mmCIF file of C-alpha atoms in Angstrom:
data_model
loop_
_atom_site.group_PDB
_atom_site.id
_atom_site.type_symbol
_atom_site.label_atom_id
_atom_site.label_comp_id
_atom_site.label_asym_id
_atom_site.label_seq_id
_atom_site.Cartn_x
_atom_site.Cartn_y
_atom_site.Cartn_z
ATOM 1 C CA MET A 1 0.000 0.000 0.000
ATOM 2 C CA LYS A 2 2.802 2.375 0.941
ATOM 3 C CA ARG A 3 4.564 1.538 -2.318
ATOM 4 C CA LEU A 4 1.409 2.332 -4.263
ATOM 5 C CA LEU A 5 1.026 5.671 -2.487
ATOM 6 C CA THR A 6 4.633 6.515 -3.295
ATOM 7 C CA TYR A 7 3.997 5.879 -6.988
ATOM 8 C CA LEU A 8 0.791 7.893 -6.838
ATOM 9 C CA GLY A 9 2.519 10.835 -5.174
ATOM 10 C CA PHE A 10 5.356 10.878 -7.680
ATOM 11 C CA ALA A 11 2.885 10.527 -10.547
ATOM 12 C CA ILE A 12 0.945 13.573 -9.363
ATOM 13 C CA ILE A 13 4.168 15.560 -9.025
ATOM 14 C CA GLY A 14 5.295 14.525 -12.521
ATOM 15 C CA ILE A 15 1.973 15.393 -14.112
ATOM 16 C CA GLY A 16 1.907 18.699 -12.241
ATOM 17 C CA ILE A 17 5.389 19.713 -13.318
ATOM 18 C CA GLY A 18 4.819 18.539 -16.894
ATOM 19 C CA GLY A 19 1.503 20.302 -17.131
ATOM 20 C CA TYR A 20 2.671 23.552 -15.601
ATOM 21 C CA SER A 21 5.834 23.702 -17.698
ATOM 22 C CA ALA A 22 3.795 23.096 -20.859
ATOM 23 C CA LEU A 23 1.307 25.834 -20.022
ATOM 24 C CA ALA A 24 4.122 28.243 -19.138
ATOM 25 C CA MET A 25 6.269 27.531 -22.196
ATOM 26 C CA ALA A 26 3.296 27.670 -24.563
ATOM 27 C CA GLY A 27 1.980 30.936 -23.122
ATOM 28 C CA LEU A 28 -1.226 29.348 -21.879
ATOM 29 C CA LEU A 29 -1.121 30.477 -18.265
ATOM 30 C CA PRO A 30 -3.580 33.205 -17.230
ATOM 31 C CA GLY A 31 -1.962 36.620 -17.348
ATOM 32 C CA ASP A 32 0.888 35.559 -19.636
ATOM 33 C CA ARG A 33 1.491 38.589 -21.854
ATOM 34 C CA ARG A 34 4.480 37.285 -23.767
ATOM 35 C CA THR A 35 3.539 37.166 -27.401
ATOM 36 C CA GLY A 36 7.149 36.371 -28.147
ATOM 37 C CA GLY A 37 8.772 36.391 -31.518
ATOM 38 C CA SER A 38 12.143 35.999 -33.114
ATOM 39 C CA ILE A 39 12.116 39.484 -34.632
ATOM 40 C CA GLU A 40 12.443 42.604 -32.489
ATOM 41 C CA ILE A 41 12.124 46.082 -33.942
ATOM 42 C CA LYS A 42 12.077 48.925 -31.416
ATOM 43 C CA LYS A 43 10.393 46.778 -28.755
ATOM 44 C CA TRP A 44 7.855 45.369 -31.213
ATOM 45 C CA TYR A 45 8.075 41.566 -31.346
ATOM 46 C CA GLY A 46 6.982 39.415 -34.256
ATOM 47 C CA ASP A 47 7.544 36.003 -35.770
ATOM 48 C CA PHE A 48 6.958 35.305 -39.422
ATOM 49 C CA ALA A 49 6.166 31.647 -38.724
ATOM 50 C CA MET A 50 2.825 32.804 -37.361
ATOM 51 C CA GLY A 51 -0.079 31.054 -39.044
ATOM 52 C CA SER A 52 2.143 28.629 -40.938
ATOM 53 C CA GLU A 53 3.040 24.978 -40.618
ATOM 54 C CA ASP A 54 6.625 26.061 -39.923
ATOM 55 C CA ALA A 55 5.659 27.330 -36.478
ATOM 56 C CA SER A 56 7.083 25.309 -33.587
ATOM 57 C CA PRO A 57 4.542 23.472 -31.423
ATOM 58 C CA TYR A 58 5.102 25.976 -28.610
ATOM 59 C CA PHE A 59 4.657 28.996 -30.863
ATOM 60 C CA ARG A 60 1.593 27.472 -32.520
ATOM 61 C CA ALA A 61 0.015 26.955 -29.108
ATOM 62 C CA ARG A 62 0.899 30.508 -28.072
ATOM 63 C CA ILE A 63 -0.663 31.951 -31.204
ATOM 64 C CA ALA A 64 -3.766 29.795 -30.809
ATOM 65 C CA ARG A 65 -4.184 31.384 -27.387
ATOM 66 C CA HIS A 66 -3.169 34.964 -28.214
ATOM 67 C CA GLY A 67 -3.858 35.397 -31.949
ATOM 68 C CA LEU A 68 -6.081 32.666 -33.363
ATOM 69 C CA LEU A 69 -6.768 32.859 -37.122
ATOM 70 C CA ALA A 70 -3.675 34.927 -37.850
ATOM 71 C CA LEU A 71 -2.715 35.088 -41.517
ATOM 72 C CA ALA A 72 0.493 33.634 -42.907
ATOM 73 C CA ASN A 73 3.321 36.058 -43.575
ATOM 74 C CA THR A 74 2.791 36.482 -47.312
ATOM 75 C CA GLU A 75 -0.525 38.185 -46.526
ATOM 76 C CA ALA A 76 0.130 39.907 -43.209
ATOM 77 C CA VAL A 77 2.811 40.284 -40.566
ATOM 78 C CA TYR A 78 2.097 41.064 -36.928
ATOM 79 C CA PHE A 79 4.118 42.697 -34.182
ATOM 80 C CA THR A 80 3.135 43.200 -30.555
ATOM 81 C CA ARG A 81 4.634 45.266 -27.779
ATOM 82 C CA THR A 82 3.776 45.538 -24.112
ATOM 83 C CA VAL A 83 6.095 48.375 -23.065
ATOM 84 C CA ASP A 84 6.743 52.000 -23.991
ATOM 85 C CA ASP A 85 9.986 53.296 -25.475
ATOM 86 C CA SER A 86 11.607 53.390 -22.052
ATOM 87 C CA GLY A 87 10.613 49.809 -21.276
ATOM 88 C CA ARG A 88 7.771 50.466 -18.829
ATOM 89 C CA PRO A 89 4.603 48.335 -19.207
ATOM 90 C CA PHE A 90 1.616 50.036 -20.798
ATOM 91 C CA THR A 91 -1.118 50.994 -18.386
ATOM 92 C CA GLU A 92 -4.470 52.696 -18.670
ATOM 93 C CA GLY A 93 -3.356 55.229 -16.065
ATOM 94 C CA CYS A 94 -0.811 56.842 -18.400
ATOM 95 C CA SER A 95 -1.003 58.582 -21.752
ATOM 96 C CA TYR A 96 1.344 57.912 -24.659
ATOM 97 C CA LEU A 97 2.362 59.436 -27.956
ATOM 98 C CA LEU A 98 2.274 56.889 -30.773
ATOM 99 C CA SER A 99 4.094 58.104 -33.878
ATOM 100 C CA GLY A 100 5.592 56.847 -37.073
ATOM 101 C CA GLY A 101 5.929 57.354 -40.785
ATOM 102 C CA THR A 102 5.358 55.589 -44.061
ATOM 103 C CA MET A 103 5.024 51.816 -43.726
ATOM 104 C CA PRO A 104 6.099 49.190 -46.286
ATOM 105 C CA ALA A 105 2.683 47.628 -46.814
ATOM 106 C CA GLN A 106 -0.599 48.077 -48.635
ATOM 107 C CA TRP A 107 -2.345 48.795 -45.340
ATOM 108 C CA TRP A 108 -1.331 48.890 -41.669
ATOM 109 C CA SER A 109 -2.884 49.459 -38.276
ATOM 110 C CA VAL A 110 -2.042 49.687 -34.571
ATOM 111 C CA THR A 111 -4.690 48.256 -32.235
ATOM 112 C CA LEU A 112 -4.947 48.154 -28.446
ATOM 113 C CA TYR A 113 -5.859 44.960 -26.571
ATOM 114 C CA ASP A 114 -6.395 44.199 -22.904
ATOM 115 C CA ALA A 115 -4.786 41.432 -20.845
ATOM 116 C CA GLU A 116 -7.334 38.926 -22.115
ATOM 117 C CA ASN A 117 -6.390 39.574 -25.762
ATOM 118 C CA PHE A 118 -9.648 41.388 -26.463
ATOM 119 C CA LEU A 119 -10.611 44.958 -27.302
ATOM 120 C CA PRO A 120 -11.139 46.737 -23.959
ATOM 121 C CA ASP A 121 -14.711 47.164 -22.846
ATOM 122 C CA ASN A 122 -15.439 50.795 -23.678
ATOM 123 C CA THR A 123 -17.698 52.596 -26.138
ATOM 124 C CA ASP A 124 -15.202 55.204 -27.346
ATOM 125 C CA ASN A 125 -15.025 53.673 -30.826
ATOM 126 C CA ALA A 126 -11.320 54.528 -30.896
ATOM 127 C CA LEU A 127 -9.372 51.318 -30.466
ATOM 128 C CA SER A 128 -7.184 51.470 -33.525
ATOM 129 C CA PHE A 129 -5.165 53.838 -35.664
ATOM 130 C CA ASP A 130 -4.622 52.821 -39.254
ATOM 131 C CA ALA A 131 -3.137 53.890 -42.575
ATOM 132 C CA SER A 132 -6.300 55.697 -43.657
ATOM 133 C CA ARG A 133 -6.271 57.857 -40.513
ATOM 134 C CA ALA A 134 -2.560 58.538 -40.957
ATOM 135 C CA GLU A 135 -3.194 59.587 -44.539
ATOM 136 C CA ALA A 136 -5.959 61.914 -43.367
ATOM 137 C CA GLN A 137 -3.405 63.823 -41.293
ATOM 138 C CA GLY A 138 -1.973 64.907 -44.621
ATOM 139 C CA ASN A 139 1.691 65.309 -43.763
ATOM 140 C CA ASP A 140 3.828 65.425 -46.895
ATOM 141 C CA ASN A 141 6.538 63.193 -45.468
ATOM 142 C CA GLY A 142 4.037 60.563 -44.329
ATOM 143 C CA ALA A 143 4.602 61.284 -40.635
ATOM 144 C CA TRP A 144 1.635 60.633 -38.350
ATOM 145 C CA SER A 145 0.855 60.540 -34.655
ATOM 146 C CA ALA A 146 -1.880 59.543 -32.243
ATOM 147 C CA ILE A 147 -2.438 59.826 -28.512
ATOM 148 C CA ILE A 148 -3.150 56.730 -26.447
ATOM 149 C CA SER A 149 -5.134 57.709 -23.366
ATOM 150 C CA ALA A 150 -8.225 56.850 -21.372
ATOM 151 C CA GLU A 151 -9.826 60.229 -22.120
ATOM 152 C CA GLN A 152 -10.050 61.839 -25.545
ATOM 153 C CA PRO A 153 -7.283 64.469 -25.682
ATOM 154 C CA GLY A 154 -9.149 66.771 -28.078
ATOM 155 C CA GLU A 155 -11.509 66.791 -30.991
ATOM 156 C CA ASP A 156 -8.733 66.814 -33.563
ATOM 157 C CA GLY A 157 -5.920 64.379 -34.074
ATOM 158 C CA GLY A 158 -5.537 60.651 -33.762
ATOM 159 C CA TRP A 159 -6.624 58.884 -30.613
ATOM 160 C CA ILE A 160 -6.585 55.331 -29.321
ATOM 161 C CA SER A 161 -8.693 54.885 -26.228
ATOM 162 C CA SER A 162 -7.188 52.902 -23.346
ATOM 163 C CA LYS A 163 -10.288 53.272 -21.196
ATOM 164 C CA ALA A 164 -11.008 50.055 -19.276
ATOM 165 C CA ALA A 165 -7.877 48.503 -20.773
ATOM 166 C CA GLY A 166 -5.905 48.026 -17.545
ATOM 167 C CA ASN A 167 -2.452 46.823 -18.485
ATOM 168 C CA PHE A 168 -2.657 46.656 -22.259
ATOM 169 C CA ASP A 169 -0.553 45.860 -25.294
ATOM 170 C CA LEU A 170 -0.473 47.031 -28.885
ATOM 171 C CA THR A 171 -0.579 44.977 -32.070
ATOM 172 C CA PHE A 172 0.932 46.412 -35.240
ATOM 173 C CA ARG A 173 -0.363 44.795 -38.434
ATOM 174 C CA LEU A 174 1.112 45.148 -41.898
ATOM 175 C CA TYR A 175 -1.163 43.781 -44.614
ATOM 176 C CA VAL A 176 0.350 42.806 -47.967
ATOM 177 C CA PRO A 177 3.909 43.685 -46.958
ATOM 178 C CA ASP A 178 6.205 45.129 -49.624
ATOM 179 C CA ASP A 179 8.824 42.990 -51.308
ATOM 180 C CA GLY A 180 11.806 42.576 -49.019
ATOM 181 C CA VAL A 181 9.956 42.937 -45.718
ATOM 182 C CA LEU A 182 10.081 39.220 -44.997
ATOM 183 C CA GLU A 183 13.792 39.048 -45.805
ATOM 184 C CA GLN A 184 14.936 42.256 -44.122
ATOM 185 C CA PRO A 185 12.272 43.379 -41.652
ATOM 186 C CA GLU A 186 14.661 45.390 -39.486
ATOM 187 C CA GLU A 187 15.854 47.375 -42.489
ATOM 188 C CA MET A 188 12.447 47.777 -44.158
ATOM 189 C CA ILE A 189 10.133 48.549 -41.232
ATOM 190 C CA GLU A 190 10.415 51.834 -39.357
ATOM 191 C CA ALA A 191 8.253 50.619 -36.490
ATOM 192 C CA PRO A 192 6.158 53.171 -34.574
ATOM 193 C CA SER A 193 7.551 54.631 -31.373
ATOM 194 C CA VAL A 194 5.475 54.908 -28.187
ATOM 195 C CA GLU A 195 6.558 57.652 -25.815
ATOM 196 C CA ARG A 196 5.031 57.880 -22.359
ATOM 197 C CA LEU A 197 3.663 61.388 -21.765
ATOM 198 C CA ALA A 198 2.035 61.586 -18.343
ATOM 199 C CA CYS A 199 0.348 59.446 -15.737
ATOM 200 C CA ALA A 200 -2.638 59.967 -13.485
ATOM 201 C CA GLY A 201 -1.608 61.035 -10.009
ATOM 202 C CA GLY A 202 1.488 62.763 -11.286
ATOM 203 C CA ALA A 203 3.631 59.658 -11.614
ATOM 204 C CA SER A 204 6.528 60.246 -13.956
ATOM 205 C CA MET B 1 17.076 5.457 -2.503
ATOM 206 C CA LYS B 2 16.806 2.491 -4.826
ATOM 207 C CA ARG B 3 13.155 2.224 -3.888
ATOM 208 C CA LEU B 4 12.556 5.658 -5.402
ATOM 209 C CA ILE B 5 14.020 4.866 -8.816
ATOM 210 C CA GLY B 6 10.785 3.314 -10.028
ATOM 211 C CA PRO B 7 8.504 6.141 -8.820
ATOM 212 C CA LEU B 8 10.949 8.749 -10.135
ATOM 213 C CA ALA B 9 11.057 7.130 -13.562
ATOM 214 C CA ALA B 10 7.263 6.925 -13.644
ATOM 215 C CA SER B 11 7.054 10.570 -12.593
ATOM 216 C CA MET B 12 9.391 11.663 -15.375
ATOM 217 C CA VAL B 13 7.569 9.656 -18.024
ATOM 218 C CA LEU B 14 4.199 11.001 -16.955
ATOM 219 C CA GLY B 15 5.573 14.538 -16.738
ATOM 220 C CA LEU B 16 7.020 14.437 -20.243
ATOM 221 C CA ALA B 17 3.864 12.836 -21.645
ATOM 222 C CA THR B 18 1.726 15.503 -20.002
ATOM 223 C CA HIS B 19 4.006 18.301 -21.178
ATOM 224 C CA PHE B 20 4.161 17.271 -24.829
ATOM 225 C CA GLY B 21 0.527 16.202 -24.867
ATOM 226 C CA ILE B 22 -0.637 19.651 -23.761
ATOM 227 C CA VAL B 23 1.659 21.465 -26.200
ATOM 228 C CA HIS B 24 0.632 19.189 -29.071
ATOM 229 C CA TYR B 25 -3.100 19.229 -28.487
ATOM 230 C CA ALA B 26 -3.587 22.817 -27.279
ATOM 231 C CA PRO B 27 -3.960 24.371 -30.774
ATOM 232 C CA SER B 28 -6.509 21.829 -31.987
ATOM 233 C CA PHE B 29 -8.373 22.094 -28.665
ATOM 234 C CA ILE B 30 -8.540 25.896 -28.904
ATOM 235 C CA MET B 31 -9.496 25.715 -32.592
ATOM 236 C CA ASP B 32 -12.254 23.231 -31.820
ATOM 237 C CA ARG B 33 -13.625 25.573 -29.162
ATOM 238 C CA ALA B 34 -13.550 28.463 -31.639
ATOM 239 C CA TYR B 35 -15.302 26.290 -34.233
ATOM 240 C CA THR B 36 -18.037 25.417 -31.755
ATOM 241 C CA MET B 37 -18.353 28.962 -30.449
ATOM 242 C CA LEU B 38 -18.749 30.374 -33.966
ATOM 243 C CA GLY B 39 -21.574 27.894 -34.492
ATOM 244 C CA GLU B 40 -23.252 28.983 -31.284
ATOM 245 C CA ARG B 41 -23.042 32.586 -32.471
ATOM 246 C CA GLY B 42 -24.764 31.912 -35.760
ATOM 247 C CA THR B 43 -22.103 30.764 -38.204
ATOM 248 C CA ALA B 44 -23.537 27.666 -39.823
ATOM 249 C CA VAL B 45 -21.515 24.895 -41.453
ATOM 250 C CA HIS B 46 -21.007 25.677 -45.142
ATOM 251 C CA ALA B 47 -22.492 29.173 -45.086
ATOM 252 C CA PHE B 48 -20.862 32.559 -44.620
ATOM 253 C CA ASN B 49 -21.926 34.739 -41.738
ATOM 254 C CA LEU B 50 -20.882 38.402 -41.706
ATOM 255 C CA ALA B 51 -19.969 39.372 -38.154
ATOM 256 C CA PRO B 52 -21.186 42.701 -36.796
ATOM 257 C CA GLN B 53 -18.688 45.555 -36.822
ATOM 258 C CA MET B 54 -15.865 44.536 -34.509
ATOM 259 C CA ARG B 55 -16.500 46.269 -31.203
ATOM 260 C CA PRO B 56 -15.847 45.322 -27.576
ATOM 261 C CA ASP B 57 -19.396 43.983 -27.274
ATOM 262 C CA THR B 58 -19.374 42.005 -30.525
ATOM 263 C CA GLN B 59 -15.909 40.406 -30.567
ATOM 264 C CA SER B 60 -15.810 36.632 -30.326
ATOM 265 C CA VAL B 61 -12.263 35.585 -31.281
ATOM 266 C CA VAL B 62 -9.081 36.957 -29.676
ATOM 267 C CA ARG B 63 -7.456 40.079 -31.141
ATOM 268 C CA PRO B 64 -9.999 41.085 -33.752
ATOM 269 C CA SER B 65 -9.170 44.163 -35.804
ATOM 270 C CA PRO B 66 -11.856 46.857 -35.463
ATOM 271 C CA ASP B 67 -10.831 48.104 -38.925
ATOM 272 C CA LEU B 68 -11.801 44.888 -40.657
ATOM 273 C CA ALA B 69 -15.134 43.233 -41.388
ATOM 274 C CA TYR B 70 -15.058 39.464 -40.964
ATOM 275 C CA SER B 71 -17.201 36.870 -42.689
ATOM 276 C CA ALA B 72 -16.719 33.323 -41.428
ATOM 277 C CA CYS B 73 -17.741 29.925 -42.724
ATOM 278 C CA ARG B 74 -17.152 26.655 -40.931
ATOM 279 C CA PHE B 75 -16.299 23.692 -43.122
ATOM 280 C CA ASP B 76 -16.756 20.025 -42.311
ATOM 281 C CA LEU B 77 -15.649 17.801 -45.161
ATOM 282 C CA SER B 78 -17.098 14.694 -43.527
ATOM 283 C CA ALA B 79 -20.450 16.297 -44.399
ATOM 284 C CA ALA B 80 -19.284 17.486 -47.818
ATOM 285 C CA THR B 81 -17.572 14.483 -49.345
ATOM 286 C CA ASN B 82 -17.458 16.102 -52.786
ATOM 287 C CA GLY B 83 -15.834 19.205 -51.372
ATOM 288 C CA VAL B 84 -16.820 22.786 -50.695
ATOM 289 C CA ARG B 85 -17.207 25.662 -53.120
ATOM 290 C CA VAL B 86 -16.217 29.066 -51.778
ATOM 291 C CA LYS B 87 -16.768 32.392 -53.475
ATOM 292 C CA MET B 88 -15.647 35.755 -52.196
ATOM 293 C CA ALA B 89 -17.563 38.587 -53.854
ATOM 294 C CA ALA B 90 -15.616 41.544 -55.225
ATOM 295 C CA TYR B 91 -14.834 44.438 -52.889
ATOM 296 C CA ASP B 92 -13.098 47.665 -53.849
ATOM 297 C CA ALA B 93 -10.651 47.792 -50.926
ATOM 298 C CA TYR B 94 -8.385 45.240 -49.274
ATOM 299 C CA SER B 95 -9.981 41.799 -49.012
ATOM 300 C CA SER B 96 -8.694 38.285 -48.502
ATOM 301 C CA LEU B 97 -10.109 34.783 -48.351
ATOM 302 C CA SER B 98 -8.186 32.583 -45.926
ATOM 303 C CA PHE B 99 -8.458 28.937 -44.908
ATOM 304 C CA PHE B 100 -7.525 27.548 -41.486
ATOM 305 C CA ASP B 101 -7.203 23.866 -40.624
ATOM 306 C CA ALA B 102 -7.955 22.137 -37.348
ATOM 307 C CA GLU B 103 -4.372 22.767 -36.167
ATOM 308 C CA THR B 104 -4.824 26.551 -36.647
ATOM 309 C CA ASN B 105 -2.573 26.663 -39.742
ATOM 310 C CA ASN B 106 -3.487 29.193 -42.420
ATOM 311 C CA PHE B 107 -3.035 26.731 -45.275
ATOM 312 C CA ARG B 108 -4.253 28.946 -48.092
ATOM 313 C CA THR B 109 -5.026 32.608 -48.696
ATOM 314 C CA VAL B 110 -6.378 34.274 -51.814
ATOM 315 C CA ARG B 111 -6.240 38.059 -52.105
ATOM 316 C CA GLY B 112 -9.274 39.839 -53.546
ATOM 317 C CA GLU B 113 -7.648 42.801 -55.329
ATOM 318 C CA GLY B 114 -11.063 44.105 -56.293
ATOM 319 C CA GLU B 115 -12.104 40.914 -58.060
ATOM 320 C CA GLN B 116 -14.441 38.058 -57.224
ATOM 321 C CA ARG B 117 -12.521 34.918 -56.172
ATOM 322 C CA GLU B 118 -13.662 31.312 -56.276
ATOM 323 C CA VAL B 119 -11.896 28.405 -54.557
ATOM 324 C CA PHE B 120 -12.768 24.715 -54.278
ATOM 325 C CA LEU B 121 -11.776 22.813 -51.183
ATOM 326 C CA PHE B 122 -11.622 19.030 -51.263
ATOM 327 C CA PRO B 123 -11.446 16.398 -48.491
ATOM 328 C CA PRO B 124 -7.971 15.508 -47.178
ATOM 329 C CA TRP B 125 -8.306 11.883 -48.251
ATOM 330 C CA LEU B 126 -8.416 12.987 -51.904
ATOM 331 C CA SER B 127 -4.651 13.324 -51.866
ATOM 332 C CA ASP B 128 -4.380 13.781 -55.625
ATOM 333 C CA GLN B 129 -6.312 17.019 -55.352
ATOM 334 C CA THR B 130 -4.151 20.103 -55.123
ATOM 335 C CA ASN B 131 -6.946 21.845 -53.260
ATOM 336 C CA ALA B 132 -7.231 19.179 -50.572
ATOM 337 C CA ALA B 133 -7.667 20.511 -47.055
ATOM 338 C CA PRO B 134 -5.209 19.262 -44.407
ATOM 339 C CA SER B 135 -8.068 18.413 -42.046
ATOM 340 C CA LYS B 136 -11.751 17.565 -42.213
ATOM 341 C CA LYS B 137 -12.850 20.566 -40.197
ATOM 342 C CA GLY B 138 -11.735 24.162 -40.239
ATOM 343 C CA ILE B 139 -12.676 27.786 -40.630
ATOM 344 C CA ILE B 140 -12.777 29.993 -43.722
ATOM 345 C CA LEU B 141 -12.457 33.707 -43.132
ATOM 346 C CA ILE B 142 -13.013 36.709 -45.374
ATOM 347 C CA ARG B 143 -11.410 39.943 -44.228
ATOM 348 C CA ARG B 144 -12.491 43.226 -45.785
ATOM 349 C CA LEU B 145 -11.029 46.588 -44.877
ATOM 350 C CA ALA B 146 -13.774 48.679 -43.292
ATOM 351 C CA PRO B 147 -12.510 51.326 -40.850
ATOM 352 C CA THR B 148 -15.706 53.434 -41.008
ATOM 353 C CA ASP B 149 -19.453 52.865 -40.715
ATOM 354 C CA GLU B 150 -19.788 53.729 -44.408
ATOM 355 C CA ASP B 151 -17.182 51.117 -45.320
ATOM 356 C CA TYR B 152 -18.973 48.506 -43.236
ATOM 357 C CA ALA B 153 -22.243 49.312 -45.014
ATOM 358 C CA ARG B 154 -20.460 48.624 -48.322
ATOM 359 C CA VAL B 155 -19.206 45.314 -46.924
ATOM 360 C CA VAL B 156 -22.772 44.358 -46.004
ATOM 361 C CA GLU B 157 -23.727 44.745 -49.663
ATOM 362 C CA ALA B 158 -20.646 42.940 -50.981
ATOM 363 C CA ALA B 159 -21.025 40.063 -48.534
ATOM 364 C CA LYS B 160 -24.421 39.205 -50.005
ATOM 365 C CA GLY B 161 -22.508 37.716 -52.918
ATOM 366 C CA ASP B 162 -20.284 35.444 -50.793
ATOM 367 C CA VAL B 163 -20.855 31.704 -51.130
ATOM 368 C CA CYS B 164 -19.738 28.764 -49.006
ATOM 369 C CA GLU B 165 -21.536 25.549 -49.914
ATOM 370 C CA ALA B 166 -21.099 21.802 -50.052
ATOM 371 C CA ILE B 167 -20.733 20.504 -53.610
ATOM 372 C CA LYS B 168 -23.654 18.212 -54.216
ATOM 373 C CA ASP B 169 -22.544 16.382 -57.347
ATOM 374 C CA LYS B 170 -19.116 15.163 -58.287
ATOM 375 C CA ALA B 171 -17.532 17.204 -61.044
#
């Protein structure tokens, strides 16, 4: 009987360790914000194996959890970041300046998601900034900018609402990337910067 | 100590089996849940359903883009042994027709480029078919660029021409 209990105890420990390590390594634990990726451009992380059979089992599981139905890289590439330019995690309590220029793709967008990988629960109708809004700003050199904040900063200008987002992240999509993007992403993509402006309560 | 060799070995074997089992089956498990959930929200098998504009209260799959309009069709080739015919109606902005297997792989994508597109999807056991799906079940998704209410209204009209249907007779 004692021998049987020993086996049972060790079996439970083995299953527990195996299960937990799988969930952790595949990004399946609650609150895991690591989207991961082999490519890093200015704190934006992406992996061009997304959506394809070439993805490793761990990455495929992570994408199933955090980005199900993602397109393969010939149609779209995705980058995600969870921190501002100085490396501090994004939070609803702070405002940020998102800015960039011309992107090497037919269409692009930056969208805000909450910790559960969903659009945050607000009715601001301002959860994304895309190429059409950048074009509407009409800058000759293609430069554009938008504010990320819980309250609308003004009637004019780009805005992404972080209301009810808690600790959020941003996903940068490039649809129909230009030739060369898949081979030389770091050289081709001038990824948007995200500068922290101010925080509620006067935190710096 | 010798008495623990057996339990330790069993623990390691079970741990590794659990680890690789979870990693291996997680994508198909999550995909199966998404397949079922889409059905519960009105997407029939072999019929396109245009989702409402992507908003916090209408989203159903993780990380939807609020700038895109999504039409989804679930396919089940065990109920369509002759295959499935898919048509994406023309749309005058970005559009794509993409196919996802039960392992979450995007195994085919056709870009609209303003034209109507038609694709046939055949069962995986018809290995001589170049358009054979890797799995019996999966999801077909049309994305159309629609950042504004006006754009979405145009998608509503375009989507009326989308087709996802089981082929009744062999070609």
